[in-house]
Amino acid sequence: MKKVKIIEVHENVFNSNNVAAEELRHELKDKGVYMLNVMSSPGSGKTTALSKLINILKDEYRIGVMDVDIETSLDAQKVADLTGVRALQIHNGGLCHIDAEMTSKAIEEFGVDDLDIVFLENIGNLVCPAEFDTGAHRNMMILSVPEGDDKPLKYPLMFSVCDLVIISKIDTMEFFDFDMDKAKSNILRLNPKASIIPVSAKTGEGMEELAKWIRAQL
Amino acid sequence: MHELGVTFYVVKDVKKVAKENKVDKIDFVTLEIGEVSGVIHDQLIDCWNWARKKETVTESAELNIETLEAITFCEDCQAEYRTVDYGKICPYCKSENTYLLRGNEFNIKEIGVYDEDDEES
């Protein structure tokens, strides 16, 4: 019979990422840079809402955007065109998420010493990005009205890890069966500490409140 | 979940542990996975069998998975119950005021190496 040598490990697989994320968070804090991780499903209007928000804040703060995508440079280009701020496209090679190590490398390439706020626009996906701490100081996610008020029930982890949930496209409320109170209670049941801000990037409703929330974090 | 992404983490961690223990080749890896961690075992094993070949130290390593039971705690009646059977609602007092005690784990439990020298004896 073969003899077996066992090496006990007992380590959480996410541990190395969590450690790297904590290091990055400290490093950015020391530099005076505040990073926000923005998550959502594809098509939630993330790039548009983010561009509007940046336009409100860009005279007060030096802002940069890092956009994670599988293939194209469309998002970074769009944000740069709409806001005039510096944007970097990160291609993550087809993975479903970005982790702290990838974020750290991107930060190095991007150069953040001259910035106050960095928005990390994560991959459009409500599952995987929630599992991986990127090293951001705050997590926010965008839930758009057409997606439905039951999304928090279907993707509980995503809603549990967010400090802020933005309910976007509220100008389309009349066309969809979206119950705002139900959406809010579904979110708060999972995450009692979450801030919730309904906005419309199109009409501008709620955008000032959103900017206020960001200012309060700095 | 995202089996391929986590597979790379397992490979990376296993490589590190092997190096620390001066092992060149490992024969199996045992993971502990909680019942409600959302990992699909068959998919994880498929990903592992593809990814392990990329590193000499893992190329012939089998992946074993041990399942850890998920338990939820009810804050209202202080009872513990099996998460998989009852979900978020306490079977004793019907409260929704519950939280997961365990069952969300994704750990590398151990790695194993067959001792070549003793194989013949």
GROMACS .gro file of C-alpha atoms in nm:
model
  339
    1MET     CA    1   0.000   0.000   0.000
    2LYS     CA    2   0.111   0.351  -0.075
    3LYS     CA    3   0.205   0.567   0.215
    4VAL     CA    4   0.056   0.912   0.206
    5LYS     CA    5   0.202   1.233   0.335
    6ILE     CA    6  -0.069   1.479   0.426
    7ILE     CA    7  -0.004   1.852   0.448
    8GLU     CA    8  -0.283   2.024   0.635
    9VAL     CA    9  -0.374   2.360   0.488
   10HIS     CA   10  -0.715   2.469   0.626
   11GLU     CA   11  -0.714   2.794   0.442
   12ASN     CA   12  -1.002   2.983   0.288
   13VAL     CA   13  -0.953   3.000  -0.088
   14PHE     CA   14  -1.050   3.369  -0.086
   15ASN     CA   15  -0.803   3.449   0.188
   16SER     CA   16  -0.513   3.555  -0.035
   17ASN     CA   17  -0.744   3.790  -0.223
   18ASN     CA   18  -0.881   3.937   0.099
   19VAL     CA   19  -0.529   4.007   0.222
   20ALA     CA   20  -0.429   4.170  -0.109
   21ALA     CA   21  -0.748   4.381  -0.101
   22GLU     CA   22  -0.677   4.504   0.250
   23GLU     CA   23  -0.323   4.603   0.149
   24LEU     CA   24  -0.446   4.794  -0.155
   25ARG     CA   25  -0.711   4.974   0.053
   26HIS     CA   26  -0.445   5.095   0.296
   27GLU     CA   27  -0.205   5.194   0.022
   28LEU     CA   28  -0.471   5.407  -0.149
   29LYS     CA   29  -0.580   5.562   0.179
   30ASP     CA   30  -0.220   5.668   0.250
   31LYS     CA   31  -0.212   5.838  -0.089
   32GLY     CA   32  -0.541   6.013  -0.020
   33VAL     CA   33  -0.715   5.827  -0.301
   34TYR     CA   34  -1.069   5.701  -0.251
   35MET     CA   35  -1.179   5.405  -0.464
   36LEU     CA   36  -1.537   5.305  -0.536
   37ASN     CA   37  -1.624   4.969  -0.690
   38VAL     CA   38  -1.931   5.002  -0.913
   39MET     CA   39  -2.119   4.681  -0.994
   40SER     CA   40  -2.436   4.599  -1.185
   41SER     CA   41  -2.587   4.373  -1.450
   42PRO     CA   42  -2.505   4.444  -1.814
   43GLY     CA   43  -2.729   4.717  -1.952
   44SER     CA   44  -2.822   4.878  -1.621
   45GLY     CA   45  -2.702   5.214  -1.750
   46LYS     CA   46  -2.390   5.205  -1.535
   47THR     CA   47  -2.165   5.396  -1.775
   48THR     CA   48  -2.424   5.668  -1.839
   49ALA     CA   49  -2.515   5.717  -1.471
   50LEU     CA   50  -2.149   5.721  -1.375
   51SER     CA   51  -2.069   5.982  -1.641
   52LYS     CA   52  -2.347   6.209  -1.515
   53LEU     CA   53  -2.226   6.170  -1.158
   54ILE     CA   54  -1.868   6.252  -1.257
   55ASN     CA   55  -1.986   6.564  -1.438
   56ILE     CA   56  -2.142   6.689  -1.113
   57LEU     CA   57  -1.830   6.612  -0.906
   58LYS     CA   58  -1.542   6.682  -1.143
   59ASP     CA   59  -1.498   7.051  -1.052
   60GLU     CA   60  -1.463   6.962  -0.683
   61TYR     CA   61  -1.245   6.651  -0.710
   62ARG     CA   62  -0.981   6.503  -0.939
   63ILE     CA   63  -1.149   6.191  -1.075
   64GLY     CA   64  -1.034   5.887  -1.274
   65VAL     CA   65  -1.225   5.587  -1.407
   66MET     CA   66  -1.106   5.233  -1.460
   67ASP     CA   67  -1.338   5.023  -1.671
   68VAL     CA   68  -1.323   4.647  -1.665
   69ASP     CA   69  -1.442   4.470  -1.974
   70ILE     CA   70  -1.377   4.142  -2.147
   71GLU     CA   71  -1.299   4.276  -2.494
   72THR     CA   72  -1.362   4.629  -2.612
   73SER     CA   73  -1.255   4.974  -2.500
   74LEU     CA   74  -1.605   5.112  -2.552
   75ASP     CA   75  -1.685   5.192  -2.189
   76ALA     CA   76  -1.365   5.378  -2.107
   77GLN     CA   77  -1.390   5.573  -2.431
   78LYS     CA   78  -1.753   5.660  -2.359
   79VAL     CA   79  -1.681   5.784  -2.007
   80ALA     CA   80  -1.382   5.985  -2.133
   81ASP     CA   81  -1.593   6.140  -2.411
   82LEU     CA   82  -1.884   6.226  -2.183
   83THR     CA   83  -1.684   6.367  -1.892
   84GLY     CA   84  -1.336   6.458  -2.008
   85VAL     CA   85  -1.179   6.274  -1.712
   86ARG     CA   86  -0.898   6.024  -1.749
   87ALA     CA   87  -1.020   5.669  -1.815
   88LEU     CA   88  -0.841   5.335  -1.842
   89GLN     CA   89  -0.985   5.023  -1.999
   90ILE     CA   90  -0.888   4.702  -1.823
   91HIS     CA   91  -0.927   4.381  -2.023
   92ASN     CA   92  -0.948   4.099  -1.776
   93GLY     CA   93  -0.905   3.818  -2.026
   94GLY     CA   94  -1.258   3.682  -2.017
   95LEU     CA   95  -1.286   3.625  -1.644
   96CYS     CA   96  -1.619   3.693  -1.479
   97HIS     CA   97  -1.480   3.932  -1.218
   98ILE     CA   98  -1.178   4.142  -1.121
   99ASP     CA   99  -0.987   4.066  -0.802
  100ALA     CA  100  -0.757   4.272  -0.581
  101GLU     CA  101  -0.439   4.166  -0.758
  102MET     CA  102  -0.572   4.266  -1.101
  103THR     CA  103  -0.701   4.594  -0.958
  104SER     CA  104  -0.367   4.662  -0.798
  105LYS     CA  105  -0.185   4.612  -1.130
  106ALA     CA  106  -0.435   4.837  -1.307
  107ILE     CA  107  -0.391   5.108  -1.043
  108GLU     CA  108  -0.018   5.095  -1.099
  109GLU     CA  109  -0.057   5.129  -1.475
  110PHE     CA  110  -0.320   5.402  -1.443
  111GLY     CA  111  -0.125   5.612  -1.193
  112VAL     CA  112  -0.351   5.755  -0.922
  113ASP     CA  113  -0.120   5.994  -0.737
  114ASP     CA  114  -0.291   6.298  -0.890
  115LEU     CA  115  -0.645   6.174  -0.816
  116ASP     CA  116  -0.894   6.210  -0.529
  117ILE     CA  117  -1.153   5.958  -0.648
  118VAL     CA  118  -1.119   5.645  -0.862
  119PHE     CA  119  -1.429   5.470  -0.990
  120LEU     CA  120  -1.371   5.105  -1.072
  121GLU     CA  121  -1.643   5.003  -1.316
  122ASN     CA  122  -1.658   4.629  -1.260
  123ILE     CA  123  -1.773   4.364  -1.511
  124GLY     CA  124  -2.151   4.366  -1.569
  125ASN     CA  125  -2.243   4.063  -1.360
  126LEU     CA  126  -2.437   4.025  -1.035
  127VAL     CA  127  -2.276   3.701  -0.920
  128CYS     CA  128  -1.899   3.677  -0.934
  129PRO     CA  129  -1.785   4.034  -0.859
  130ALA     CA  130  -1.966   4.010  -0.525
  131GLU     CA  131  -1.731   3.730  -0.414
  132PHE     CA  132  -1.407   3.915  -0.479
  133ASP     CA  133  -1.298   4.210  -0.268
  134THR     CA  134  -1.127   4.451  -0.509
  135GLY     CA  135  -0.965   4.669  -0.242
  136ALA     CA  136  -1.216   4.950  -0.296
  137HIS     CA  137  -1.321   5.161   0.002
  138ARG     CA  138  -1.689   5.133  -0.080
  139ASN     CA  139  -1.901   4.905  -0.297
  140MET     CA  140  -2.196   5.040  -0.486
  141MET     CA  141  -2.428   4.869  -0.729
  142ILE     CA  142  -2.683   4.989  -0.976
  143LEU     CA  143  -3.021   4.819  -1.006
  144SER     CA  144  -3.222   4.951  -1.299
  145VAL     CA  145  -3.602   4.964  -1.295
  146PRO     CA  146  -3.649   4.738  -1.602
  147GLU     CA  147  -3.462   4.458  -1.422
  148GLY     CA  148  -3.739   4.426  -1.162
  149ASP     CA  149  -3.783   4.469  -0.786
  150ASP     CA  150  -3.710   4.101  -0.722
  151LYS     CA  151  -3.340   4.119  -0.820
  152PRO     CA  152  -3.224   4.142  -0.455
  153LEU     CA  153  -3.398   3.810  -0.385
  154LYS     CA  154  -3.224   3.643  -0.678
  155TYR     CA  155  -2.873   3.779  -0.616
  156PRO     CA  156  -2.857   3.812  -0.237
  157LEU     CA  157  -2.479   3.822  -0.201
  158MET     CA  158  -2.440   4.120  -0.435
  159PHE     CA  159  -2.693   4.322  -0.235
  160SER     CA  160  -2.535   4.217   0.096
  161VAL     CA  161  -2.187   4.345   0.009
  162CYS     CA  162  -2.296   4.690  -0.116
  163ASP     CA  163  -2.278   5.008   0.088
  164LEU     CA  164  -2.495   5.189  -0.164
  165VAL     CA  165  -2.765   5.065  -0.402
  166ILE     CA  166  -2.861   5.307  -0.677
  167ILE     CA  167  -3.199   5.238  -0.832
  168SER     CA  168  -3.156   5.376  -1.183
  169LYS     CA  169  -3.380   5.458  -1.480
  170ILE     CA  170  -3.666   5.571  -1.253
  171ASP     CA  171  -3.797   5.775  -1.546
  172THR     CA  172  -3.920   5.440  -1.688
  173MET     CA  173  -4.126   5.347  -1.377
  174GLU     CA  174  -4.460   5.392  -1.554
  175PHE     CA  175  -4.375   5.127  -1.814
  176PHE     CA  176  -4.270   4.852  -1.574
  177ASP     CA  177  -4.426   4.673  -1.277
  178PHE     CA  178  -4.154   4.792  -1.045
  179ASP     CA  179  -4.262   4.838  -0.685
  180MET     CA  180  -4.016   5.084  -0.526
  181ASP     CA  181  -4.120   5.004  -0.167
  182LYS     CA  182  -4.087   4.633  -0.230
  183ALA     CA  183  -3.743   4.679  -0.389
  184LYS     CA  184  -3.627   4.883  -0.090
  185SER     CA  185  -3.756   4.634   0.166
  186ASN     CA  186  -3.599   4.344  -0.029
  187ILE     CA  187  -3.264   4.522  -0.018
  188LEU     CA  188  -3.286   4.628   0.347
  189ARG     CA  189  -3.382   4.282   0.462
  190LEU     CA  190  -3.055   4.150   0.320
  191ASN     CA  191  -2.850   4.451   0.417
  192PRO     CA  192  -3.001   4.679   0.682
  193LYS     CA  193  -2.708   4.924   0.655
  194ALA     CA  194  -2.737   4.985   0.280
  195SER     CA  195  -2.807   5.335   0.154
  196ILE     CA  196  -3.058   5.340  -0.131
  197ILE     CA  197  -3.083   5.626  -0.379
  198PRO     CA  198  -3.329   5.624  -0.672
  199VAL     CA  199  -3.201   5.820  -0.973
  200SER     CA  200  -3.262   5.896  -1.336
  201ALA     CA  201  -2.950   5.984  -1.532
  202LYS     CA  202  -3.183   6.100  -1.810
  203THR     CA  203  -3.386   6.357  -1.615
  204GLY     CA  204  -3.121   6.419  -1.350
  205GLU     CA  205  -3.358   6.326  -1.066
  206GLY     CA  206  -3.171   6.199  -0.759
  207MET     CA  207  -2.827   6.271  -0.908
  208GLU     CA  208  -2.755   6.553  -0.664
  209GLU     CA  209  -2.842   6.325  -0.370
  210LEU     CA  210  -2.604   6.067  -0.513
  211ALA     CA  211  -2.326   6.326  -0.538
  212LYS     CA  212  -2.398   6.422  -0.177
  213TRP     CA  213  -2.355   6.061  -0.066
  214ILE     CA  214  -2.014   6.045  -0.238
  215ARG     CA  215  -1.902   6.375  -0.080
  216ALA     CA  216  -2.001   6.245   0.263
  217GLN     CA  217  -1.767   5.943   0.220
  218LEU     CA  218  -1.457   6.155   0.156
  219MET     CA  219  -2.056   3.074  -0.877
  220HIS     CA  220  -1.752   3.112  -1.102
  221GLU     CA  221  -1.579   2.780  -1.084
  222LEU     CA  222  -1.298   2.864  -1.324
  223GLY     CA  223  -1.197   3.179  -1.134
  224VAL     CA  224  -1.179   3.000  -0.801
  225THR     CA  225  -0.995   2.708  -0.956
  226PHE     CA  226  -0.706   2.943  -1.034
  227TYR     CA  227  -0.704   3.049  -0.669
  228VAL     CA  228  -0.687   2.687  -0.559
  229VAL     CA  229  -0.398   2.618  -0.798
  230LYS     CA  230  -0.215   2.927  -0.675
  231ASP     CA  231  -0.259   2.841  -0.306
  232VAL     CA  232  -0.170   2.476  -0.358
  233LYS     CA  233   0.147   2.576  -0.543
  234LYS     CA  234   0.244   2.802  -0.255
  235VAL     CA  235   0.186   2.534   0.008
  236ALA     CA  236   0.378   2.277  -0.198
  237LYS     CA  237   0.673   2.512  -0.228
  238GLU     CA  238   0.673   2.590   0.144
  239ASN     CA  239   0.678   2.217   0.216
  240LYS     CA  240   0.938   2.143  -0.053
  241VAL     CA  241   0.707   1.914  -0.248
  242ASP     CA  242   0.758   1.892  -0.627
  243LYS     CA  243   0.449   1.700  -0.720
  244ILE     CA  244   0.125   1.647  -0.536
  245ASP     CA  245  -0.120   1.361  -0.576
  246PHE     CA  246  -0.442   1.498  -0.436
  247VAL     CA  247  -0.603   1.809  -0.299
  248THR     CA  248  -0.898   1.799  -0.062
  249LEU     CA  249  -1.137   2.093  -0.046
  250GLU     CA  250  -1.404   2.162   0.213
  251ILE     CA  251  -1.705   2.322   0.052
  252GLY     CA  252  -2.013   2.443   0.237
  253GLU     CA  253  -2.349   2.315   0.117
  254VAL     CA  254  -2.474   2.665   0.033
  255SER     CA  255  -2.154   2.815  -0.105
  256GLY     CA  256  -2.305   2.790  -0.453
  257VAL     CA  257  -2.019   2.587  -0.597
  258ILE     CA  258  -2.118   2.320  -0.847
  259HIS     CA  259  -1.890   2.027  -0.768
  260ASP     CA  260  -1.889   1.864  -1.113
  261GLN     CA  261  -1.803   2.192  -1.281
  262LEU     CA  262  -1.530   2.263  -1.030
  263ILE     CA  263  -1.376   1.920  -1.094
  264ASP     CA  264  -1.392   1.979  -1.472
  265CYS     CA  265  -1.217   2.314  -1.429
  266TRP     CA  266  -0.958   2.157  -1.201
  267ASN     CA  267  -0.883   1.876  -1.447
  268TRP     CA  268  -0.817   2.139  -1.712
  269ALA     CA  269  -0.623   2.388  -1.497
  270ARG     CA  270  -0.405   2.138  -1.308
  271LYS     CA  271  -0.220   2.044  -1.628
  272LYS     CA  272  -0.081   2.397  -1.653
  273GLU     CA  273   0.154   2.345  -1.357
  274THR     CA  274   0.399   2.058  -1.304
  275VAL     CA  275   0.329   2.045  -0.932
  276THR     CA  276  -0.048   1.994  -0.979
  277GLU     CA  277  -0.064   1.809  -1.312
  278SER     CA  278  -0.143   1.467  -1.168
  279ALA     CA  279  -0.336   1.580  -0.861
  280GLU     CA  280  -0.690   1.451  -0.809
  281LEU     CA  281  -0.943   1.686  -0.656
  282ASN     CA  282  -1.149   1.557  -0.363
  283ILE     CA  283  -1.440   1.752  -0.223
  284GLU     CA  284  -1.583   1.720   0.128
  285THR     CA  285  -1.918   1.884   0.188
  286LEU     CA  286  -1.981   2.081   0.506
  287GLU     CA  287  -2.337   2.098   0.636
  288ALA     CA  288  -2.510   2.437   0.633
  289ILE     CA  289  -2.675   2.553   0.958
  290THR     CA  290  -2.892   2.861   1.011
  291PHE     CA  291  -2.954   3.030   1.346
  292CYS     CA  292  -3.288   3.189   1.442
  293GLU     CA  293  -3.248   3.509   1.642
  294ASP     CA  294  -3.606   3.500   1.767
  295CYS     CA  295  -3.625   3.149   1.914
  296GLN     CA  296  -3.247   3.081   1.931
  297ALA     CA  297  -3.287   2.751   1.745
  298GLU     CA  298  -3.044   2.609   1.493
  299TYR     CA  299  -3.169   2.422   1.188
  300ARG     CA  300  -3.052   2.273   0.858
  301THR     CA  301  -3.042   2.551   0.598
  302VAL     CA  302  -3.095   2.323   0.300
  303ASP     CA  303  -3.423   2.188   0.443
  304TYR     CA  304  -3.584   2.516   0.552
  305GLY     CA  305  -3.400   2.810   0.393
  306LYS     CA  306  -3.438   3.150   0.552
  307ILE     CA  307  -3.756   3.080   0.751
  308CYS     CA  308  -3.722   2.915   1.090
  309PRO     CA  309  -3.917   2.585   1.100
  310TYR     CA  310  -3.987   2.625   1.475
  311CYS     CA  311  -4.122   2.979   1.506
  312LYS     CA  312  -4.163   3.082   1.138
  313SER     CA  313  -3.943   3.388   1.189
  314GLU     CA  314  -3.739   3.533   0.902
  315ASN     CA  315  -3.500   3.685   1.150
  316THR     CA  316  -3.231   3.427   1.084
  317TYR     CA  317  -2.871   3.414   0.970
  318LEU     CA  318  -2.634   3.155   0.831
  319LEU     CA  319  -2.401   3.013   1.097
  320ARG     CA  320  -2.197   2.798   0.860
  321GLY     CA  321  -2.217   2.632   0.520
  322ASN     CA  322  -2.061   2.901   0.305
  323GLU     CA  323  -1.705   2.769   0.331
  324PHE     CA  324  -1.459   2.727   0.048
  325ASN     CA  325  -1.142   2.595   0.209
  326ILE     CA  326  -0.842   2.396   0.105
  327LYS     CA  327  -0.835   2.130   0.375
  328GLU     CA  328  -0.518   1.943   0.285
  329ILE     CA  329  -0.291   1.831   0.007
  330GLY     CA  330  -0.155   1.479  -0.017
  331VAL     CA  331   0.160   1.323  -0.158
  332TYR     CA  332   0.211   0.949  -0.207
  333ASP     CA  333   0.543   0.840  -0.072
  334GLU     CA  334   0.721   0.683  -0.373
  335ASP     CA  335   0.992   0.510  -0.166
  336ASP     CA  336   0.744   0.301   0.027
  337GLU     CA  337   0.541   0.202  -0.274
  338GLU     CA  338   0.734  -0.120  -0.340
  339SER     CA  339   0.763  -0.243   0.018
   0.00000   0.00000   0.00000
